[in-house]
Amino acid sequence: MQPELAAARGEYAHARRRLSQRLSEAGIRDGRVLEAFEHVPRHRLVPEALWAQAYKDTPLPIGERQTISAPSVVAAMTQALQLRGGESVLEIGTGSGYQAAILSRLAGRIISIERIPRLAARARSALDALGVANVIVYLGDGTQGWPQQAPYDRVVVTAGGPEIPASLLSQLAVGGVLVGPFGQREEQSLVRARRTSETGFTREVLGRCQFVDLIGEGGWAA
Ligand code: SAH
């Protein structure tokens, strides 16, 4: 194991175990999701000045006026994706890389798109330092998806948009699931959409939430 990775795993191990227990008490039932939260060192994906805050259940600033969601929100979205292992997942909004690192333990391959170059570069180097090898970070407007590698078994949108971008639905495999926040700029519904056939989709609302803006062609104007 790389020395930096070994150090990251040792740091805050107790706080991580408690976080995973709290998520369980708060209703996260998927044991694989809880295990991922126990293992991914969230502190290594936020600025060092915030390391001591990293295992509280709060959003944290990651620069460029963006935030990493609270662990309970990341956990609820991850559980809603119903991953069994081996899936190909498209994530919109790499941000810190934390959600991608969680997904990397639960699925086969993650394509993650970020529109802000500095965040994409920082997330990439943080993921490399943690030895995460099955996440590809691309720079671009994620509302257009990433057609080159479609279809995806799962799509997770981690910024809030007015509606589910049509490109993302079209890149979802039949039987696939998309989870993300859609609605008003100030507050959104956490939506789960399922592609039941070439042309058929179902949708359910899982709760209310507040995310930073999804900006781009299929989102809000910058
Ligand atoms: N999943 C991230 C959450 C980051 S916040 C994490 O675990 O840290 C949402 C991110 O979405 C921000 O970094 C923002 O820059 C990015 N974003 C917003 N609109 C986007 C778009 N159209 N394409 C790609 N990324 C976008």
PDB file of C-alpha atoms and ligand atoms in Angstrom:
ATOM      1  CA  MET A   1       0.000   0.000   0.000  1.00  0.00           C
ATOM      2  CA  GLN A   2       1.284   3.514  -0.775  1.00  0.00           C
ATOM      3  CA  PRO A   3       2.420   5.260   2.444  1.00  0.00           C
ATOM      4  CA  GLU A   4       0.010   8.157   1.897  1.00  0.00           C
ATOM      5  CA  LEU A   5      -2.918   5.803   1.451  1.00  0.00           C
ATOM      6  CA  ALA A   6      -2.011   3.864   4.588  1.00  0.00           C
ATOM      7  CA  ALA A   7      -1.816   7.141   6.538  1.00  0.00           C
ATOM      8  CA  ALA A   8      -5.182   8.338   5.176  1.00  0.00           C
ATOM      9  CA  ARG A   9      -6.844   5.078   6.270  1.00  0.00           C
ATOM     10  CA  GLY A  10      -5.446   5.330   9.781  1.00  0.00           C
ATOM     11  CA  GLU A  11      -6.440   8.956  10.283  1.00  0.00           C
ATOM     12  CA  TYR A  12      -9.881   9.562  11.815  1.00  0.00           C
ATOM     13  CA  ALA A  13     -10.735   5.838  11.638  1.00  0.00           C
ATOM     14  CA  HIS A  14     -12.758   6.076  14.841  1.00  0.00           C
ATOM     15  CA  ALA A  15     -14.684   9.151  13.641  1.00  0.00           C
ATOM     16  CA  ARG A  16     -15.488   7.316  10.416  1.00  0.00           C
ATOM     17  CA  ARG A  17     -16.829   4.294  12.249  1.00  0.00           C
ATOM     18  CA  ARG A  18     -19.072   6.582  14.318  1.00  0.00           C
ATOM     19  CA  LEU A  19     -20.279   8.356  11.188  1.00  0.00           C
ATOM     20  CA  SER A  20     -21.231   5.015   9.660  1.00  0.00           C
ATOM     21  CA  GLN A  21     -23.084   4.058  12.870  1.00  0.00           C
ATOM     22  CA  ARG A  22     -24.962   7.346  12.888  1.00  0.00           C
ATOM     23  CA  LEU A  23     -25.979   6.839   9.255  1.00  0.00           C
ATOM     24  CA  SER A  24     -27.267   3.403  10.174  1.00  0.00           C
ATOM     25  CA  GLU A  25     -29.281   4.839  13.073  1.00  0.00           C
ATOM     26  CA  ALA A  26     -30.626   7.510  10.714  1.00  0.00           C
ATOM     27  CA  GLY A  27     -32.075   4.826   8.446  1.00  0.00           C
ATOM     28  CA  ILE A  28     -29.394   3.860   5.914  1.00  0.00           C
ATOM     29  CA  ARG A  29     -30.010   0.123   5.601  1.00  0.00           C
ATOM     30  CA  ASP A  30     -27.690  -0.938   2.780  1.00  0.00           C
ATOM     31  CA  GLY A  31     -24.723  -2.603   4.487  1.00  0.00           C
ATOM     32  CA  ARG A  32     -22.434  -2.043   1.501  1.00  0.00           C
ATOM     33  CA  VAL A  33     -23.166   1.699   1.633  1.00  0.00           C
ATOM     34  CA  LEU A  34     -22.417   1.833   5.375  1.00  0.00           C
ATOM     35  CA  GLU A  35     -19.180  -0.058   4.786  1.00  0.00           C
ATOM     36  CA  ALA A  36     -18.124   2.449   2.102  1.00  0.00           C
ATOM     37  CA  PHE A  37     -18.699   5.351   4.529  1.00  0.00           C
ATOM     38  CA  GLU A  38     -16.606   3.586   7.109  1.00  0.00           C
ATOM     39  CA  HIS A  39     -13.703   3.294   4.678  1.00  0.00           C
ATOM     40  CA  VAL A  40     -13.555   6.391   2.470  1.00  0.00           C
ATOM     41  CA  PRO A  41     -11.444   9.105   4.178  1.00  0.00           C
ATOM     42  CA  ARG A  42     -13.697  12.137   3.573  1.00  0.00           C
ATOM     43  CA  HIS A  43     -11.146  14.449   5.218  1.00  0.00           C
ATOM     44  CA  ARG A  44      -8.692  13.798   2.371  1.00  0.00           C
ATOM     45  CA  LEU A  45     -11.171  15.241  -0.115  1.00  0.00           C
ATOM     46  CA  VAL A  46     -11.670  18.585   1.659  1.00  0.00           C
ATOM     47  CA  PRO A  47      -9.186  21.399   2.386  1.00  0.00           C
ATOM     48  CA  GLU A  48      -6.816  20.500   5.229  1.00  0.00           C
ATOM     49  CA  ALA A  49      -8.161  23.349   7.397  1.00  0.00           C
ATOM     50  CA  LEU A  50     -11.477  21.441   7.489  1.00  0.00           C
ATOM     51  CA  TRP A  51     -10.171  17.969   8.285  1.00  0.00           C
ATOM     52  CA  ALA A  52     -11.462  18.107  11.858  1.00  0.00           C
ATOM     53  CA  GLN A  53     -14.992  18.865  10.549  1.00  0.00           C
ATOM     54  CA  ALA A  54     -14.980  16.124   7.942  1.00  0.00           C
ATOM     55  CA  TYR A  55     -16.973  13.510   9.908  1.00  0.00           C
ATOM     56  CA  LYS A  56     -19.713  15.813  11.123  1.00  0.00           C
ATOM     57  CA  ASP A  57     -22.932  15.527   9.180  1.00  0.00           C
ATOM     58  CA  THR A  58     -22.615  18.907   7.460  1.00  0.00           C
ATOM     59  CA  PRO A  59     -21.848  20.240   3.989  1.00  0.00           C
ATOM     60  CA  LEU A  60     -18.346  21.741   3.648  1.00  0.00           C
ATOM     61  CA  PRO A  61     -16.917  24.364   1.265  1.00  0.00           C
ATOM     62  CA  ILE A  62     -14.468  22.990  -1.312  1.00  0.00           C
ATOM     63  CA  GLY A  63     -13.562  26.248  -3.098  1.00  0.00           C
ATOM     64  CA  GLU A  64     -14.910  27.879  -6.286  1.00  0.00           C
ATOM     65  CA  ARG A  65     -18.137  28.618  -4.333  1.00  0.00           C
ATOM     66  CA  GLN A  66     -19.029  24.911  -4.324  1.00  0.00           C
ATOM     67  CA  THR A  67     -19.777  22.552  -1.433  1.00  0.00           C
ATOM     68  CA  ILE A  68     -19.507  18.865  -0.697  1.00  0.00           C
ATOM     69  CA  SER A  69     -22.901  17.584   0.509  1.00  0.00           C
ATOM     70  CA  ALA A  70     -23.467  16.350   4.069  1.00  0.00           C
ATOM     71  CA  PRO A  71     -22.632  12.639   4.475  1.00  0.00           C
ATOM     72  CA  SER A  72     -26.290  11.785   5.175  1.00  0.00           C
ATOM     73  CA  VAL A  73     -27.279  13.292   1.806  1.00  0.00           C
ATOM     74  CA  VAL A  74     -24.511  11.434  -0.043  1.00  0.00           C
ATOM     75  CA  ALA A  75     -25.571   8.237   1.748  1.00  0.00           C
ATOM     76  CA  ALA A  76     -29.263   8.644   0.889  1.00  0.00           C
ATOM     77  CA  MET A  77     -28.461   9.261  -2.784  1.00  0.00           C
ATOM     78  CA  THR A  78     -26.030   6.367  -2.913  1.00  0.00           C
ATOM     79  CA  GLN A  79     -28.520   3.993  -1.303  1.00  0.00           C
ATOM     80  CA  ALA A  80     -31.213   5.192  -3.727  1.00  0.00           C
ATOM     81  CA  LEU A  81     -29.006   4.059  -6.631  1.00  0.00           C
ATOM     82  CA  GLN A  82     -29.430   0.417  -5.498  1.00  0.00           C
ATOM     83  CA  LEU A  83     -25.948  -0.694  -6.520  1.00  0.00           C
ATOM     84  CA  ARG A  84     -25.068  -4.379  -6.406  1.00  0.00           C
ATOM     85  CA  GLY A  85     -21.510  -4.146  -7.763  1.00  0.00           C
ATOM     86  CA  GLY A  86     -20.177  -4.036 -11.304  1.00  0.00           C
ATOM     87  CA  GLU A  87     -22.454  -1.257 -12.646  1.00  0.00           C
ATOM     88  CA  SER A  88     -21.238   1.529 -14.881  1.00  0.00           C
ATOM     89  CA  VAL A  89     -22.125   4.850 -13.265  1.00  0.00           C
ATOM     90  CA  LEU A  90     -22.187   8.384 -14.638  1.00  0.00           C
ATOM     91  CA  GLU A  91     -21.809  11.122 -12.017  1.00  0.00           C
ATOM     92  CA  ILE A  92     -22.518  14.767 -12.826  1.00  0.00           C
ATOM     93  CA  GLY A  93     -20.574  17.162 -10.572  1.00  0.00           C
ATOM     94  CA  THR A  94     -17.293  15.621  -9.383  1.00  0.00           C
ATOM     95  CA  GLY A  95     -16.713  18.455  -6.891  1.00  0.00           C
ATOM     96  CA  SER A  96     -14.371  17.120  -4.220  1.00  0.00           C
ATOM     97  CA  GLY A  97     -14.452  13.556  -5.555  1.00  0.00           C
ATOM     98  CA  TYR A  98     -16.020  12.221  -2.334  1.00  0.00           C
ATOM     99  CA  GLN A  99     -19.198  10.819  -3.880  1.00  0.00           C
ATOM    100  CA  ALA A 100     -17.075   9.290  -6.660  1.00  0.00           C
ATOM    101  CA  ALA A 101     -14.787   7.643  -4.083  1.00  0.00           C
ATOM    102  CA  ILE A 102     -17.835   6.175  -2.306  1.00  0.00           C
ATOM    103  CA  LEU A 103     -19.240   4.912  -5.629  1.00  0.00           C
ATOM    104  CA  SER A 104     -15.868   3.413  -6.579  1.00  0.00           C
ATOM    105  CA  ARG A 105     -16.303   0.836  -3.789  1.00  0.00           C
ATOM    106  CA  LEU A 106     -19.859  -0.078  -4.774  1.00  0.00           C
ATOM    107  CA  ALA A 107     -19.911  -0.177  -8.584  1.00  0.00           C
ATOM    108  CA  GLY A 108     -17.668  -1.257 -11.446  1.00  0.00           C
ATOM    109  CA  ARG A 109     -16.675   1.897 -13.223  1.00  0.00           C
ATOM    110  CA  ILE A 110     -17.433   5.567 -12.571  1.00  0.00           C
ATOM    111  CA  ILE A 111     -17.368   8.324 -15.176  1.00  0.00           C
ATOM    112  CA  SER A 112     -17.528  11.642 -13.323  1.00  0.00           C
ATOM    113  CA  ILE A 113     -17.935  15.017 -15.047  1.00  0.00           C
ATOM    114  CA  GLU A 114     -17.018  18.404 -13.553  1.00  0.00           C
ATOM    115  CA  ARG A 115     -17.331  21.798 -15.231  1.00  0.00           C
ATOM    116  CA  ILE A 116     -14.783  23.717 -13.111  1.00  0.00           C
ATOM    117  CA  PRO A 117     -11.193  22.854 -14.144  1.00  0.00           C
ATOM    118  CA  ARG A 118      -9.595  23.500 -10.732  1.00  0.00           C
ATOM    119  CA  LEU A 119     -12.047  21.212  -8.939  1.00  0.00           C
ATOM    120  CA  ALA A 120     -11.638  18.465 -11.547  1.00  0.00           C
ATOM    121  CA  ALA A 121      -7.839  18.619 -11.196  1.00  0.00           C
ATOM    122  CA  ARG A 122      -7.962  18.637  -7.392  1.00  0.00           C
ATOM    123  CA  ALA A 123     -10.403  15.742  -7.247  1.00  0.00           C
ATOM    124  CA  ARG A 124      -8.254  13.748  -9.668  1.00  0.00           C
ATOM    125  CA  SER A 125      -5.119  14.145  -7.580  1.00  0.00           C
ATOM    126  CA  ALA A 126      -6.975  13.401  -4.323  1.00  0.00           C
ATOM    127  CA  LEU A 127      -8.461  10.222  -5.849  1.00  0.00           C
ATOM    128  CA  ASP A 128      -5.015   9.192  -7.150  1.00  0.00           C
ATOM    129  CA  ALA A 129      -3.528   9.666  -3.685  1.00  0.00           C
ATOM    130  CA  LEU A 130      -6.233   7.347  -2.312  1.00  0.00           C
ATOM    131  CA  GLY A 131      -5.478   4.722  -4.959  1.00  0.00           C
ATOM    132  CA  VAL A 132      -8.955   5.001  -6.554  1.00  0.00           C
ATOM    133  CA  ALA A 133      -8.412   3.531 -10.008  1.00  0.00           C
ATOM    134  CA  ASN A 134     -11.930   2.941 -11.386  1.00  0.00           C
ATOM    135  CA  VAL A 135     -13.029   6.592 -11.553  1.00  0.00           C
ATOM    136  CA  ILE A 136     -12.472   8.668 -14.694  1.00  0.00           C
ATOM    137  CA  VAL A 137     -12.880  12.426 -14.280  1.00  0.00           C
ATOM    138  CA  TYR A 138     -13.799  14.425 -17.394  1.00  0.00           C
ATOM    139  CA  LEU A 139     -14.050  18.170 -17.743  1.00  0.00           C
ATOM    140  CA  GLY A 140     -17.233  19.380 -19.413  1.00  0.00           C
ATOM    141  CA  ASP A 141     -20.922  20.191 -19.191  1.00  0.00           C
ATOM    142  CA  GLY A 142     -22.382  17.131 -17.518  1.00  0.00           C
ATOM    143  CA  THR A 143     -25.935  18.063 -18.484  1.00  0.00           C
ATOM    144  CA  GLN A 144     -24.995  16.636 -21.894  1.00  0.00           C
ATOM    145  CA  GLY A 145     -23.816  13.411 -20.295  1.00  0.00           C
ATOM    146  CA  TRP A 146     -20.890  11.558 -21.817  1.00  0.00           C
ATOM    147  CA  PRO A 147     -22.273   9.763 -24.878  1.00  0.00           C
ATOM    148  CA  GLN A 148     -18.968   8.063 -25.790  1.00  0.00           C
ATOM    149  CA  GLN A 149     -19.331   5.592 -22.915  1.00  0.00           C
ATOM    150  CA  ALA A 150     -23.153   5.319 -22.750  1.00  0.00           C
ATOM    151  CA  PRO A 151     -25.369   3.561 -21.819  1.00  0.00           C
ATOM    152  CA  TYR A 152     -24.966   3.781 -18.039  1.00  0.00           C
ATOM    153  CA  ASP A 153     -26.593   1.489 -15.503  1.00  0.00           C
ATOM    154  CA  ARG A 154     -26.798   4.392 -13.072  1.00  0.00           C
ATOM    155  CA  VAL A 155     -26.675   8.178 -13.307  1.00  0.00           C
ATOM    156  CA  VAL A 156     -26.275  10.398 -10.259  1.00  0.00           C
ATOM    157  CA  VAL A 157     -26.603  14.167 -10.509  1.00  0.00           C
ATOM    158  CA  THR A 158     -25.021  15.996  -7.562  1.00  0.00           C
ATOM    159  CA  ALA A 159     -26.031  19.574  -8.455  1.00  0.00           C
ATOM    160  CA  GLY A 160     -29.609  20.901  -8.592  1.00  0.00           C
ATOM    161  CA  GLY A 161     -31.250  21.608 -11.965  1.00  0.00           C
ATOM    162  CA  PRO A 162     -34.686  22.749 -13.176  1.00  0.00           C
ATOM    163  CA  GLU A 163     -35.476  19.289 -14.610  1.00  0.00           C
ATOM    164  CA  ILE A 164     -33.806  16.010 -15.513  1.00  0.00           C
ATOM    165  CA  PRO A 165     -31.657  16.760 -18.584  1.00  0.00           C
ATOM    166  CA  ALA A 166     -32.985  14.793 -21.584  1.00  0.00           C
ATOM    167  CA  SER A 167     -29.456  13.702 -22.588  1.00  0.00           C
ATOM    168  CA  LEU A 168     -29.014  11.957 -19.255  1.00  0.00           C
ATOM    169  CA  LEU A 169     -32.259  10.011 -19.645  1.00  0.00           C
ATOM    170  CA  SER A 170     -31.260   8.991 -23.163  1.00  0.00           C
ATOM    171  CA  GLN A 171     -27.885   7.683 -21.931  1.00  0.00           C
ATOM    172  CA  LEU A 172     -29.493   5.532 -19.227  1.00  0.00           C
ATOM    173  CA  ALA A 173     -29.595   1.772 -19.935  1.00  0.00           C
ATOM    174  CA  VAL A 174     -32.996   0.039 -19.944  1.00  0.00           C
ATOM    175  CA  GLY A 175     -33.469  -1.110 -16.337  1.00  0.00           C
ATOM    176  CA  GLY A 176     -31.174   1.711 -15.198  1.00  0.00           C
ATOM    177  CA  VAL A 177     -31.755   4.271 -12.454  1.00  0.00           C
ATOM    178  CA  LEU A 178     -31.064   8.024 -12.274  1.00  0.00           C
ATOM    179  CA  VAL A 179     -31.029   9.931  -8.968  1.00  0.00           C
ATOM    180  CA  GLY A 180     -30.724  13.694  -8.587  1.00  0.00           C
ATOM    181  CA  PRO A 181     -32.172  16.967  -7.245  1.00  0.00           C
ATOM    182  CA  PHE A 182     -34.545  18.848  -9.551  1.00  0.00           C
ATOM    183  CA  GLY A 183     -36.935  21.757  -9.089  1.00  0.00           C
ATOM    184  CA  GLN A 184     -36.456  25.352  -7.980  1.00  0.00           C
ATOM    185  CA  ARG A 185     -33.064  27.025  -7.603  1.00  0.00           C
ATOM    186  CA  GLU A 186     -33.521  27.424  -3.828  1.00  0.00           C
ATOM    187  CA  GLU A 187     -34.914  23.961  -3.091  1.00  0.00           C
ATOM    188  CA  GLN A 188     -35.340  20.752  -5.038  1.00  0.00           C
ATOM    189  CA  SER A 189     -37.026  17.351  -4.921  1.00  0.00           C
ATOM    190  CA  LEU A 190     -34.694  14.404  -4.762  1.00  0.00           C
ATOM    191  CA  VAL A 191     -35.971  12.367  -7.702  1.00  0.00           C
ATOM    192  CA  ARG A 192     -35.386   8.766  -8.714  1.00  0.00           C
ATOM    193  CA  ALA A 193     -36.147   7.915 -12.346  1.00  0.00           C
ATOM    194  CA  ARG A 194     -36.089   4.394 -13.741  1.00  0.00           C
ATOM    195  CA  ARG A 195     -35.917   3.453 -17.421  1.00  0.00           C
ATOM    196  CA  THR A 196     -38.373   0.599 -17.837  1.00  0.00           C
ATOM    197  CA  SER A 197     -38.097   0.259 -21.654  1.00  0.00           C
ATOM    198  CA  GLU A 198     -36.679   2.114 -24.685  1.00  0.00           C
ATOM    199  CA  THR A 199     -39.387   4.749 -24.282  1.00  0.00           C
ATOM    200  CA  GLY A 200     -40.736   4.166 -20.760  1.00  0.00           C
ATOM    201  CA  PHE A 201     -39.649   5.956 -17.569  1.00  0.00           C
ATOM    202  CA  THR A 202     -41.066   6.027 -14.061  1.00  0.00           C
ATOM    203  CA  ARG A 203     -40.298   8.707 -11.506  1.00  0.00           C
ATOM    204  CA  GLU A 204     -40.626   8.979  -7.752  1.00  0.00           C
ATOM    205  CA  VAL A 205     -39.843  11.772  -5.298  1.00  0.00           C
ATOM    206  CA  LEU A 206     -37.687  10.629  -2.370  1.00  0.00           C
ATOM    207  CA  GLY A 207     -37.593  13.891  -0.394  1.00  0.00           C
ATOM    208  CA  ARG A 208     -36.701  17.577  -0.384  1.00  0.00           C
ATOM    209  CA  CYS A 209     -33.128  18.885  -0.606  1.00  0.00           C
ATOM    210  CA  GLN A 210     -30.897  21.885  -1.345  1.00  0.00           C
ATOM    211  CA  PHE A 211     -28.002  21.578  -3.771  1.00  0.00           C
ATOM    212  CA  VAL A 212     -25.664  24.014  -5.517  1.00  0.00           C
ATOM    213  CA  ASP A 213     -26.708  24.904  -9.075  1.00  0.00           C
ATOM    214  CA  LEU A 214     -26.434  22.545 -12.005  1.00  0.00           C
ATOM    215  CA  ILE A 215     -25.075  24.973 -14.597  1.00  0.00           C
ATOM    216  CA  GLY A 216     -25.063  24.340 -18.338  1.00  0.00           C
ATOM    217  CA  GLU A 217     -27.079  23.648 -21.442  1.00  0.00           C
ATOM    218  CA  GLY A 218     -29.567  21.380 -19.615  1.00  0.00           C
ATOM    219  CA  GLY A 219     -29.339  23.279 -16.304  1.00  0.00           C
ATOM    220  CA  TRP A 220     -29.362  26.880 -15.080  1.00  0.00           C
ATOM    221  CA  ALA A 221     -27.559  29.720 -16.879  1.00  0.00           C
ATOM    222  CA  ALA A 222     -24.152  30.534 -15.315  1.00  0.00           C
TER     223      ALA A 222
HETATM  224  N1  SAH B   1     -20.375  15.041  -5.869  1.00  0.00           N
HETATM  225  C1  SAH B   1     -19.661  16.163  -5.323  1.00  0.00           C
HETATM  226  C2  SAH B   1     -20.619  17.294  -5.008  1.00  0.00           C
HETATM  227  C3  SAH B   1     -20.074  18.581  -5.465  1.00  0.00           C
HETATM  228  S1  SAH B   1     -21.151  19.958  -5.538  1.00  0.00           S
HETATM  229  C4  SAH B   1     -18.817  15.769  -4.126  1.00  0.00           C
HETATM  230  O1  SAH B   1     -18.913  14.619  -3.668  1.00  0.00           O
HETATM  231  O2  SAH B   1     -18.038  16.577  -3.638  1.00  0.00           O
HETATM  232  C5  SAH B   1     -21.686  19.941  -7.205  1.00  0.00           C
HETATM  233  C6  SAH B   1     -20.624  20.075  -8.272  1.00  0.00           C
HETATM  234  O3  SAH B   1     -21.306  20.080  -9.529  1.00  0.00           O
HETATM  235  C7  SAH B   1     -19.792  21.351  -8.248  1.00  0.00           C
HETATM  236  O4  SAH B   1     -18.441  21.013  -8.205  1.00  0.00           O
HETATM  237  C8  SAH B   1     -20.148  22.053  -9.558  1.00  0.00           C
HETATM  238  O5  SAH B   1     -19.053  22.756 -10.138  1.00  0.00           O
HETATM  239  C9  SAH B   1     -20.566  20.880 -10.430  1.00  0.00           C
HETATM  240  N2  SAH B   1     -21.413  21.194 -11.585  1.00  0.00           N
HETATM  241  C10 SAH B   1     -22.446  22.070 -11.677  1.00  0.00           C
HETATM  242  N3  SAH B   1     -22.975  22.035 -12.922  1.00  0.00           N
HETATM  243  C11 SAH B   1     -22.281  21.094 -13.623  1.00  0.00           C
HETATM  244  C12 SAH B   1     -22.344  20.604 -14.954  1.00  0.00           C
HETATM  245  N4  SAH B   1     -23.243  21.046 -15.853  1.00  0.00           N
HETATM  246  N5  SAH B   1     -21.452  19.658 -15.334  1.00  0.00           N
HETATM  247  C13 SAH B   1     -20.529  19.182 -14.472  1.00  0.00           C
HETATM  248  N6  SAH B   1     -20.404  19.631 -13.203  1.00  0.00           N
HETATM  249  C14 SAH B   1     -21.272  20.567 -12.777  1.00  0.00           C
END
